mmCIF file of C-alpha atoms and ligand atoms in Angstrom:
data_model
loop_
_atom_site.group_PDB
_atom_site.id
_atom_site.type_symbol
_atom_site.label_atom_id
_atom_site.label_comp_id
_atom_site.label_asym_id
_atom_site.label_seq_id
_atom_site.Cartn_x
_atom_site.Cartn_y
_atom_site.Cartn_z
ATOM 1 C CA UNK Q 373 0.000 0.000 0.000
ATOM 2 C CA UNK Q 374 1.016 3.662 -0.247
ATOM 3 C CA UNK Q 375 1.832 5.301 3.078
ATOM 4 C CA UNK Q 376 3.653 8.186 4.701
ATOM 5 C CA UNK Q 377 6.483 6.963 6.941
ATOM 6 C CA UNK Q 378 8.899 8.847 9.204
ATOM 7 C CA UNK Q 379 12.518 8.142 8.207
ATOM 8 C CA UNK Q 380 14.081 9.556 11.381
ATOM 9 C CA UNK Q 381 12.946 11.587 14.341
ATOM 10 C CA UNK Q 382 12.311 15.289 13.841
ATOM 11 C CA UNK Q 383 10.198 17.425 11.544
ATOM 12 C CA UNK Q 384 8.254 17.075 8.278
ATOM 13 C CA UNK Q 385 11.495 16.716 6.295
ATOM 14 C CA UNK Q 386 11.598 13.078 7.476
ATOM 15 C CA UNK Q 387 8.182 12.200 6.015
ATOM 16 C CA UNK Q 388 8.398 9.959 2.938
ATOM 17 C CA UNK Q 389 5.513 8.875 0.664
ATOM 18 C CA UNK Q 390 6.315 5.287 -0.329
ATOM 19 C CA UNK Q 391 5.213 1.656 -0.481
ATOM 20 C CA UNK Q 392 4.723 -0.057 2.875
ATOM 21 C CA UNK Q 393 3.399 -3.481 3.888
ATOM 22 C CA UNK Q 394 -0.396 -3.586 4.157
ATOM 23 C CA UNK Q 395 -1.400 -4.551 7.723
ATOM 24 C CA UNK Q 396 -3.608 -7.590 8.367
ATOM 25 C CA UNK Q 397 -6.171 -7.630 11.184
ATOM 26 C CA UNK Q 398 -5.256 -9.955 14.071
ATOM 27 C CA UNK Q 399 -7.614 -11.220 16.784
ATOM 28 C CA UNK Q 400 -9.929 -8.398 17.873
ATOM 29 C CA UNK Q 401 -8.681 -5.944 15.214
ATOM 30 C CA UNK Q 402 -10.331 -4.187 12.275
ATOM 31 C CA UNK Q 403 -8.713 -3.294 8.925
ATOM 32 C CA UNK Q 404 -9.940 0.096 7.676
ATOM 33 C CA UNK Q 405 -9.579 1.444 4.141
ATOM 34 C CA UNK Q 406 -8.671 5.097 4.733
ATOM 35 C CA UNK Q 407 -10.430 7.811 2.714
ATOM 36 C CA UNK Q 408 -9.128 10.817 4.659
ATOM 37 C CA UNK Q 409 -7.022 11.564 7.729
ATOM 38 C CA UNK Q 410 -6.718 14.687 9.871
ATOM 39 C CA UNK Q 411 -3.247 16.147 10.469
ATOM 40 C CA UNK Q 412 -1.998 16.532 14.047
ATOM 41 C CA UNK Q 413 1.048 18.688 13.363
ATOM 42 C CA UNK Q 414 2.665 18.291 16.786
ATOM 43 C CA UNK Q 415 2.451 14.487 16.596
ATOM 44 C CA UNK Q 416 5.920 14.308 15.030
ATOM 45 C CA UNK Q 417 7.411 15.611 18.311
ATOM 46 C CA UNK Q 418 5.783 13.021 20.596
ATOM 47 C CA UNK Q 419 7.582 9.901 21.927
ATOM 48 C CA UNK Q 420 4.431 7.863 21.190
ATOM 49 C CA UNK Q 421 4.981 8.435 17.458
ATOM 50 C CA UNK Q 422 8.240 6.502 17.588
ATOM 51 C CA UNK Q 423 7.516 3.756 20.133
ATOM 52 C CA UNK Q 424 4.821 1.360 21.305
ATOM 53 C CA UNK Q 425 2.899 2.090 24.481
ATOM 54 C CA UNK Q 426 5.315 -0.331 26.209
ATOM 55 C CA UNK Q 427 8.238 1.863 25.064
ATOM 56 C CA UNK Q 428 9.589 -0.420 22.296
ATOM 57 C CA UNK Q 429 10.965 1.488 19.267
ATOM 58 C CA UNK Q 430 8.761 1.451 16.126
ATOM 59 C CA UNK Q 431 10.935 1.788 13.005
ATOM 60 C CA UNK Q 432 9.478 3.811 10.088
ATOM 61 C CA UNK Q 433 6.298 4.778 11.950
ATOM 62 C CA UNK Q 434 3.182 5.869 10.039
ATOM 63 C CA UNK Q 435 1.706 9.011 11.665
ATOM 64 C CA UNK Q 436 -1.893 10.304 11.643
ATOM 65 C CA UNK Q 437 -4.460 8.926 14.102
ATOM 66 C CA UNK Q 438 -7.651 10.651 12.948
ATOM 67 C CA UNK Q 439 -9.410 8.689 10.227
ATOM 68 C CA UNK Q 440 -12.519 8.387 8.142
ATOM 69 C CA UNK Q 441 -12.951 5.344 5.933
ATOM 70 C CA UNK Q 442 -14.636 2.018 5.280
ATOM 71 C CA UNK Q 443 -14.200 -1.299 7.108
ATOM 72 C CA UNK Q 444 -12.272 -3.596 4.753
ATOM 73 C CA UNK Q 445 -11.952 -6.714 6.940
ATOM 74 C CA UNK Q 446 -12.273 -7.842 10.537
ATOM 75 C CA UNK Q 447 -10.032 -10.172 12.521
ATOM 76 C CA UNK Q 448 -11.188 -13.239 14.476
ATOM 77 C CA UNK Q 449 -13.460 -12.397 17.396
ATOM 78 C CA UNK Q 450 -14.808 -9.106 15.999
ATOM 79 C CA UNK Q 451 -18.576 -9.539 15.877
ATOM 80 C CA UNK Q 452 -20.003 -6.025 16.174
ATOM 81 C CA UNK Q 453 -18.353 -4.302 13.177
ATOM 82 C CA UNK Q 454 -19.624 -4.919 9.641
ATOM 83 C CA UNK Q 455 -17.367 -5.089 6.585
ATOM 84 C CA UNK Q 456 -18.294 -2.215 4.255
ATOM 85 C CA UNK Q 457 -19.526 0.132 7.004
ATOM 86 C CA UNK Q 458 -18.393 3.777 7.007
ATOM 87 C CA UNK Q 459 -16.487 4.648 10.167
ATOM 88 C CA UNK Q 460 -14.502 7.434 11.791
ATOM 89 C CA UNK Q 461 -12.065 7.214 14.697
ATOM 90 C CA UNK Q 462 -9.206 8.466 16.751
ATOM 91 C CA UNK Q 463 -6.884 5.452 16.991
ATOM 92 C CA UNK Q 464 -4.437 4.993 19.855
ATOM 93 C CA UNK Q 465 -0.998 6.576 19.627
ATOM 94 C CA UNK Q 466 1.797 4.005 19.857
ATOM 95 C CA UNK Q 467 0.558 2.087 16.788
ATOM 96 C CA UNK Q 468 0.905 2.842 13.086
ATOM 97 C CA UNK Q 469 -1.577 5.501 12.028
ATOM 98 C CA UNK Q 470 -3.854 6.464 9.167
ATOM 99 C CA UNK Q 471 -1.566 8.271 6.707
ATOM 100 C CA UNK Q 472 -1.820 5.200 4.506
ATOM 101 C CA UNK Q 473 -4.314 3.357 2.320
ATOM 102 C CA UNK Q 474 -5.086 0.963 5.192
ATOM 103 C CA UNK Q 475 -4.694 0.947 8.962
ATOM 104 C CA UNK Q 476 -5.625 -1.213 11.936
ATOM 105 C CA UNK Q 477 -8.211 0.071 14.418
ATOM 106 C CA UNK Q 478 -9.936 -1.461 17.429
ATOM 107 C CA UNK Q 479 -13.715 -1.819 17.757
ATOM 108 C CA UNK Q 480 -13.591 0.404 20.869
ATOM 109 C CA UNK Q 481 -12.123 3.216 18.726
ATOM 110 C CA UNK Q 482 -14.473 3.036 15.723
ATOM 111 C CA UNK Q 483 -17.818 4.819 15.498
ATOM 112 C CA UNK Q 484 -20.219 5.139 12.563
ATOM 113 C CA UNK Q 485 -19.233 8.105 10.383
ATOM 114 C CA UNK Q 486 -21.730 10.985 10.861
ATOM 115 C CA UNK Q 487 -24.216 10.595 7.989
ATOM 116 C CA UNK Q 488 -24.227 14.296 7.176
ATOM 117 C CA UNK Q 489 -20.451 14.489 6.612
ATOM 118 C CA UNK Q 490 -18.245 13.352 3.751
ATOM 119 C CA UNK Q 491 -15.001 11.544 4.591
ATOM 120 C CA UNK Q 492 -12.912 14.743 4.447
ATOM 121 C CA UNK Q 493 -15.144 16.509 6.967
ATOM 122 C CA UNK Q 494 -15.423 13.403 9.163
ATOM 123 C CA UNK Q 495 -11.627 12.990 9.337
ATOM 124 C CA UNK Q 496 -11.364 16.493 10.818
ATOM 125 C CA UNK Q 497 -13.500 15.599 13.851
ATOM 126 C CA UNK Q 498 -12.205 12.827 16.154
ATOM 127 C CA UNK Q 499 -9.073 14.092 17.949
ATOM 128 C CA UNK Q 500 -10.074 17.747 18.288
ATOM 129 C CA UNK Q 501 -13.699 17.059 19.218
ATOM 130 C CA UNK Q 502 -12.734 14.321 21.708
ATOM 131 C CA UNK Q 503 -10.110 16.619 23.249
ATOM 132 C CA UNK Q 504 -12.643 19.409 23.780
ATOM 133 C CA UNK Q 505 -15.280 16.929 25.010
ATOM 134 C CA UNK Q 506 -12.953 15.242 27.508
ATOM 135 C CA UNK Q 507 -11.603 18.597 28.725
ATOM 136 C CA UNK Q 508 -15.055 19.992 29.515
ATOM 137 C CA UNK Q 509 -17.059 16.931 30.494
ATOM 138 C CA UNK Q 510 -14.526 14.390 31.861
ATOM 139 C CA UNK Q 511 -12.053 16.769 33.538
ATOM 140 C CA UNK Q 512 -13.720 20.132 34.225
ATOM 141 C CA UNK Q 513 -17.348 18.976 34.718
ATOM 142 C CA UNK Q 514 -18.741 21.959 32.824
ATOM 143 C CA UNK Q 515 -22.346 22.848 33.688
ATOM 144 C CA UNK Q 516 -24.835 25.395 32.417
ATOM 145 C CA UNK Q 517 -24.221 29.095 33.164
ATOM 146 C CA UNK Q 518 -20.549 28.663 34.012
ATOM 147 C CA UNK Q 519 -18.058 31.033 32.398
ATOM 148 C CA UNK Q 520 -15.265 29.519 30.308
ATOM 149 C CA UNK Q 521 -12.183 31.134 28.767
ATOM 150 C CA UNK Q 522 -10.814 29.308 25.710
ATOM 151 C CA UNK Q 523 -7.270 30.088 24.513
ATOM 152 C CA UNK Q 524 -6.524 29.220 20.879
ATOM 153 C CA UNK Q 525 -10.234 29.152 20.051
ATOM 154 C CA UNK Q 526 -9.864 29.257 16.257
ATOM 155 C CA UNK Q 527 -7.632 26.175 16.024
ATOM 156 C CA UNK Q 528 -8.432 22.509 15.532
ATOM 157 C CA UNK Q 529 -9.470 21.829 19.138
ATOM 158 C CA UNK Q 530 -10.735 25.359 19.762
ATOM 159 C CA UNK Q 531 -13.534 25.335 17.189
ATOM 160 C CA UNK Q 532 -15.094 22.306 18.892
ATOM 161 C CA UNK Q 533 -14.450 23.726 22.367
ATOM 162 C CA UNK Q 534 -16.360 26.916 21.509
ATOM 163 C CA UNK Q 535 -19.317 25.010 20.060
ATOM 164 C CA UNK Q 536 -19.533 22.437 22.884
ATOM 165 C CA UNK Q 537 -19.275 25.086 25.624
ATOM 166 C CA UNK Q 538 -21.950 27.205 23.922
ATOM 167 C CA UNK Q 539 -24.204 24.167 23.530
ATOM 168 C CA UNK Q 540 -23.744 23.316 27.216
ATOM 169 C CA UNK Q 541 -25.107 26.763 28.122
ATOM 170 C CA UNK Q 542 -21.822 28.342 29.219
ATOM 171 C CA UNK Q 543 -20.818 31.986 28.817
ATOM 172 C CA UNK Q 544 -17.982 31.596 26.307
ATOM 173 C CA UNK Q 545 -15.000 33.996 26.270
ATOM 174 C CA UNK Q 546 -12.254 33.300 23.729
ATOM 175 C CA UNK Q 547 -8.857 34.597 22.661
ATOM 176 C CA UNK Q 548 -8.011 34.726 18.952
ATOM 177 C CA UNK Q 549 -6.513 37.118 16.443
ATOM 178 C CA UNK Q 550 -8.895 39.637 14.841
ATOM 179 C CA UNK Q 551 -9.366 37.796 11.540
ATOM 180 C CA UNK Q 552 -11.224 34.991 13.350
ATOM 181 C CA UNK Q 553 -13.663 37.148 15.339
ATOM 182 C CA UNK Q 554 -16.800 37.021 13.137
ATOM 183 C CA UNK Q 555 -16.262 33.309 12.559
ATOM 184 C CA UNK Q 556 -15.966 32.571 16.294
ATOM 185 C CA UNK Q 557 -19.092 34.590 17.043
ATOM 186 C CA UNK Q 558 -20.994 32.402 14.572
ATOM 187 C CA UNK Q 559 -19.734 29.301 16.408
ATOM 188 C CA UNK Q 560 -21.082 30.602 19.739
ATOM 189 C CA UNK Q 561 -18.431 32.824 21.350
ATOM 190 C CA UNK Q 562 -19.994 35.528 23.554
ATOM 191 C CA UNK Q 563 -16.866 37.655 24.114
ATOM 192 C CA UNK Q 564 -13.796 37.694 21.892
ATOM 193 C CA UNK Q 565 -10.399 39.075 22.905
ATOM 194 C CA UNK Q 566 -7.787 39.898 20.273
ATOM 195 C CA UNK Q 567 -4.647 38.511 21.898
ATOM 196 C CA UNK Q 568 -2.487 40.787 19.738
ATOM 197 C CA UNK Q 569 -3.917 44.003 21.213
ATOM 198 C CA UNK Q 570 -5.395 43.104 24.616
ATOM 199 C CA UNK Q 571 -4.005 41.216 27.573
ATOM 200 C CA UNK Q 572 -6.849 38.875 28.503
ATOM 201 C CA UNK Q 573 -6.022 39.069 32.230
ATOM 202 C CA UNK Q 574 -6.782 42.813 32.147
ATOM 203 C CA UNK Q 575 -10.376 42.257 31.017
ATOM 204 C CA UNK Q 576 -11.422 38.775 32.205
ATOM 205 C CA UNK Q 577 -12.206 37.791 35.815
ATOM 206 C CA UNK Q 578 -14.121 35.151 37.776
ATOM 207 C CA UNK Q 579 -13.917 32.393 35.200
ATOM 208 C CA UNK Q 580 -14.952 28.840 36.171
ATOM 209 C CA UNK Q 581 -12.887 27.016 33.539
ATOM 210 C CA UNK Q 582 -9.855 28.046 31.473
ATOM 211 C CA UNK Q 583 -9.155 25.712 28.543
ATOM 212 C CA UNK Q 584 -5.683 26.266 27.127
ATOM 213 C CA UNK Q 585 -4.589 25.240 23.618
ATOM 214 C CA UNK Q 586 -1.590 27.618 23.482
ATOM 215 C CA UNK Q 587 0.611 26.804 26.501
ATOM 216 C CA UNK Q 588 3.755 28.567 27.741
ATOM 217 C CA UNK Q 589 3.227 31.931 29.425
ATOM 218 C CA UNK Q 590 -0.538 31.752 28.742
ATOM 219 C CA UNK Q 591 -0.768 29.273 31.615
ATOM 220 C CA UNK Q 592 1.010 31.580 34.084
ATOM 221 C CA UNK Q 593 -1.159 34.512 33.023
ATOM 222 C CA UNK Q 594 -4.369 32.490 33.441
ATOM 223 C CA UNK Q 595 -4.258 31.789 37.204
ATOM 224 C CA UNK Q 596 -5.621 35.192 38.204
ATOM 225 C CA UNK Q 597 -8.649 35.101 35.890
ATOM 226 C CA UNK Q 598 -10.060 32.016 37.654
ATOM 227 C CA UNK Q 599 -12.515 32.251 40.519
ATOM 228 C CA UNK Q 600 -11.688 30.295 43.682
ATOM 229 C CA UNK Q 601 -12.473 26.612 43.084
ATOM 230 C CA UNK Q 602 -12.164 27.062 39.305
ATOM 231 C CA UNK Q 603 -10.063 24.839 37.063
ATOM 232 C CA UNK Q 604 -7.286 25.404 34.526
ATOM 233 C CA UNK Q 605 -7.190 22.659 31.884
ATOM 234 C CA UNK Q 606 -4.225 22.693 29.507
ATOM 235 C CA UNK Q 607 -3.739 20.211 26.688
ATOM 236 C CA UNK Q 608 -0.320 21.693 25.899
ATOM 237 C CA UNK Q 609 1.803 21.883 29.094
ATOM 238 C CA UNK Q 610 1.177 20.526 32.607
ATOM 239 C CA UNK Q 611 0.285 23.504 34.846
ATOM 240 C CA UNK Q 612 2.118 23.681 38.197
ATOM 241 C CA UNK Q 613 0.093 22.023 41.014
ATOM 242 C CA UNK Q 614 1.822 24.389 43.489
ATOM 243 C CA UNK Q 615 0.601 27.432 41.566
ATOM 244 C CA UNK Q 616 -2.885 25.960 41.404
ATOM 245 C CA UNK Q 617 -2.897 25.450 45.181
ATOM 246 C CA UNK Q 618 -1.559 28.947 45.789
ATOM 247 C CA UNK Q 619 -4.434 30.409 43.757
ATOM 248 C CA UNK Q 620 -7.120 28.211 45.321
ATOM 249 C CA UNK Q 621 -7.950 26.493 42.031
ATOM 250 C CA UNK Q 622 -7.486 23.074 40.421
ATOM 251 C CA UNK Q 623 -5.439 22.240 37.331
ATOM 252 C CA UNK Q 624 -5.137 19.359 34.942
ATOM 253 C CA UNK Q 625 -3.186 18.341 31.854
ATOM 254 C CA UNK Q 626 -4.277 15.248 29.954
ATOM 255 C CA UNK Q 627 -3.791 13.333 26.715
ATOM 256 C CA UNK Q 628 -6.939 12.666 24.714
ATOM 257 C CA UNK Q 629 -8.122 9.056 24.615
ATOM 258 C CA UNK Q 630 -9.937 7.219 21.827
ATOM 259 C CA UNK Q 631 -13.627 6.661 22.578
ATOM 260 C CA UNK Q 632 -16.273 5.011 20.408
ATOM 261 C CA UNK Q 633 -19.041 6.092 22.824
ATOM 262 C CA UNK Q 634 -18.061 9.768 22.813
ATOM 263 C CA UNK Q 635 -17.684 9.802 19.004
ATOM 264 C CA UNK Q 636 -21.207 8.411 18.684
ATOM 265 C CA UNK Q 637 -22.504 11.280 20.848
ATOM 266 C CA UNK Q 638 -20.434 13.846 18.926
ATOM 267 C CA UNK Q 639 -21.711 12.366 15.634
ATOM 268 C CA UNK Q 640 -25.300 12.771 16.841
ATOM 269 C CA UNK Q 641 -24.654 16.470 17.595
ATOM 270 C CA UNK Q 642 -23.209 16.886 14.095
ATOM 271 C CA UNK Q 643 -26.041 15.037 12.341
ATOM 272 C CA UNK Q 644 -28.637 17.160 14.132
ATOM 273 C CA UNK Q 645 -26.848 20.352 13.076
ATOM 274 C CA UNK Q 646 -25.835 21.455 16.568
ATOM 275 C CA UNK Q 647 -22.066 21.454 15.968
ATOM 276 C CA UNK Q 648 -20.043 21.369 12.769
ATOM 277 C CA UNK Q 649 -16.470 20.571 11.722
ATOM 278 C CA UNK Q 650 -14.196 23.249 10.259
ATOM 279 C CA UNK Q 651 -11.712 22.194 7.563
ATOM 280 C CA UNK Q 652 -8.961 24.727 6.830
ATOM 281 C CA UNK Q 653 -7.384 22.949 3.834
ATOM 282 C CA UNK Q 654 -7.390 19.595 2.022
ATOM 283 C CA UNK Q 655 -4.055 18.260 0.757
ATOM 284 C CA UNK Q 656 -3.279 14.958 -1.045
ATOM 285 C CA UNK Q 657 -1.644 12.245 1.098
ATOM 286 C CA UNK Q 658 1.464 12.324 -1.096
ATOM 287 C CA UNK Q 659 2.070 15.954 -0.007
ATOM 288 C CA UNK Q 660 1.796 15.280 3.734
ATOM 289 C CA UNK Q 661 5.059 17.099 4.534
ATOM 290 C CA UNK Q 662 3.551 20.379 3.214
ATOM 291 C CA UNK Q 663 0.528 19.830 5.451
ATOM 292 C CA UNK Q 664 2.748 19.468 8.514
ATOM 293 C CA UNK Q 665 4.786 22.542 7.592
ATOM 294 C CA UNK Q 666 1.578 24.563 7.319
ATOM 295 C CA UNK Q 667 0.185 23.088 10.544
ATOM 296 C CA UNK Q 668 3.321 23.790 12.557
ATOM 297 C CA UNK Q 669 3.034 27.517 11.801
ATOM 298 C CA UNK Q 670 0.152 27.404 14.321
ATOM 299 C CA UNK Q 671 -2.364 29.884 12.880
ATOM 300 C CA UNK Q 672 -4.989 27.523 11.524
ATOM 301 C CA UNK Q 673 -8.747 27.865 11.450
ATOM 302 C CA UNK Q 674 -9.929 24.302 12.118
ATOM 303 C CA UNK Q 675 -8.082 21.318 10.676
ATOM 304 C CA UNK Q 676 -5.884 20.336 7.764
ATOM 305 C CA UNK Q 677 -7.064 17.059 6.215
ATOM 306 C CA UNK Q 678 -5.135 14.697 3.940
ATOM 307 C CA UNK Q 679 -7.144 13.158 1.108
ATOM 308 C CA UNK Q 680 -6.182 9.494 0.703
ATOM 309 C CA UNK Q 681 -8.779 8.438 -1.925
ATOM 310 C CA UNK Q 682 -9.879 10.898 -4.626
HETATM 311 N N1 NAP J 1448 -3.024 16.755 25.152
HETATM 312 C C1 NAP J 1448 -3.795 16.381 24.121
HETATM 313 O O1 NAP J 1448 -4.412 15.327 24.133
HETATM 314 C C2 NAP J 1448 -3.911 17.274 22.908
HETATM 315 C C3 NAP J 1448 -4.916 17.037 21.976
HETATM 316 C C4 NAP J 1448 -5.046 17.917 20.889
HETATM 317 C C5 NAP J 1448 -4.165 18.981 20.761
HETATM 318 N N2 NAP J 1448 -3.190 19.158 21.699
HETATM 319 C C6 NAP J 1448 -2.281 20.304 21.607
HETATM 320 O O2 NAP J 1448 -3.060 21.478 21.656
HETATM 321 C C7 NAP J 1448 -2.414 22.491 20.925
HETATM 322 C C8 NAP J 1448 -3.426 23.114 19.980
HETATM 323 O O3 NAP J 1448 -3.785 22.161 19.010
HETATM 324 P P1 NAP J 1448 -4.701 22.603 17.809
HETATM 325 O O4 NAP J 1448 -4.700 21.477 16.851
HETATM 326 O O5 NAP J 1448 -5.995 23.122 18.295
HETATM 327 O O6 NAP J 1448 -3.816 23.806 17.249
HETATM 328 P P2 NAP J 1448 -3.902 24.649 15.933
HETATM 329 O O7 NAP J 1448 -4.983 24.096 15.073
HETATM 330 O O8 NAP J 1448 -2.538 24.771 15.428
HETATM 331 O O9 NAP J 1448 -4.434 26.056 16.448
HETATM 332 C C9 NAP J 1448 -3.745 26.897 17.198
HETATM 333 C C10 NAP J 1448 -4.619 28.174 17.305
HETATM 334 O O10 NAP J 1448 -4.074 28.958 18.341
HETATM 335 C C11 NAP J 1448 -4.191 30.330 17.976
HETATM 336 N N3 NAP J 1448 -3.178 31.049 18.726
HETATM 337 C C12 NAP J 1448 -1.844 31.078 18.539
HETATM 338 N N4 NAP J 1448 -1.273 31.835 19.502
HETATM 339 C C13 NAP J 1448 -2.265 32.268 20.323
HETATM 340 C C14 NAP J 1448 -2.328 33.075 21.496
HETATM 341 N N5 NAP J 1448 -1.236 33.598 22.041
HETATM 342 N N6 NAP J 1448 -3.534 33.285 22.066
HETATM 343 C C15 NAP J 1448 -4.655 32.755 21.538
HETATM 344 N N7 NAP J 1448 -4.681 31.992 20.409
HETATM 345 C C16 NAP J 1448 -3.490 31.760 19.827
HETATM 346 C C17 NAP J 1448 -4.070 30.355 16.481
HETATM 347 O O11 NAP J 1448 -4.919 31.362 15.978
HETATM 348 P P3 NAP J 1448 -4.468 32.744 15.354
HETATM 349 O O12 NAP J 1448 -4.571 32.589 13.867
HETATM 350 O O13 NAP J 1448 -5.514 33.620 15.942
HETATM 351 O O14 NAP J 1448 -3.065 33.016 15.833
HETATM 352 C C18 NAP J 1448 -4.649 28.995 16.050
HETATM 353 O O15 NAP J 1448 -5.978 29.131 15.609
HETATM 354 C C19 NAP J 1448 -1.210 21.849 20.249
HETATM 355 O O16 NAP J 1448 -0.066 22.135 21.029
HETATM 356 C C20 NAP J 1448 -1.521 20.368 20.311
HETATM 357 O O17 NAP J 1448 -0.369 19.562 20.359
HETATM 358 C C21 NAP J 1448 -3.042 18.335 22.753
#
């Protein structure tokens, strides 16, 4: 099969489009024909891209763990997944990914593709939507009428975070550069702060939840905008527990986990028109390195998706 493989650790310059062995589904596994895959630009910097979850090196790893495609075959013991069904998924890091014509997924990772989306749109959903979902509902326990501050609101994760927080009945404050403001308002942002001209900590106070997709100094500057008992959730850098304690708040950093159940619920929200995916650009699989270069610049609106089948 054709695939993108990393020939060395580092940046997009190591990505090579070439022939690779087609995987075969073992006991409990599913073989998926990939139609499209979402790009996670920072994935090339993670240890999990180059090793198994047990820490064993994976030579020539295939990146890309967001997929939309069709079930090609199932391994022994898989009884609840039908060959030919359209699926989307975030697959676990630590295994070969979806920047290929075929990949292996587990039944617990695969959900039916939202009916209202094509494969390109569906491939832009799993990792960012699951990240926003898990941040708000598994870690921060968001409830109606709370105030949330979302940093990096126009990016891949941010566009889902804004929509899910709005849908949950929160007051949604976001930071983004000016060109995204009208767009973010349409998605459900109530207050928008241009991070190039305004320091958010000068104008925001008494927030219940800060969700950070930017990291670095943004974390340090966020402590004082939280109300006592609030929570700072970063998906970029672990916030200091000592700082959290000193400010009378909680903090968490987490890595998103695959979830069939949550993707089914997210798919239902999409199919009923309550949230929608945002695709910045579509690029052919063979030009994956360009997609990563663009993604690493960090000023996206939504996701870059690689088209695997025309
Ligand atoms: N832990 C996890 O499980 C997990 C899961 C998903 C993602 N992540 C991480 O989360 C981060 C964001 O991912 P992503 O895919 O959403 O990123 P992305 O698509 O690259 O988006 C980044 C966004 O941040 C905005 N931005 C840049 N600097 C900013 C600032 N100072 N203040 C406010 N907004 C700013 C950019 O908008 P402008 O055009 O306005 O600059 C852009 O829209 C990455 O570091 C990624 O690795 C972690």
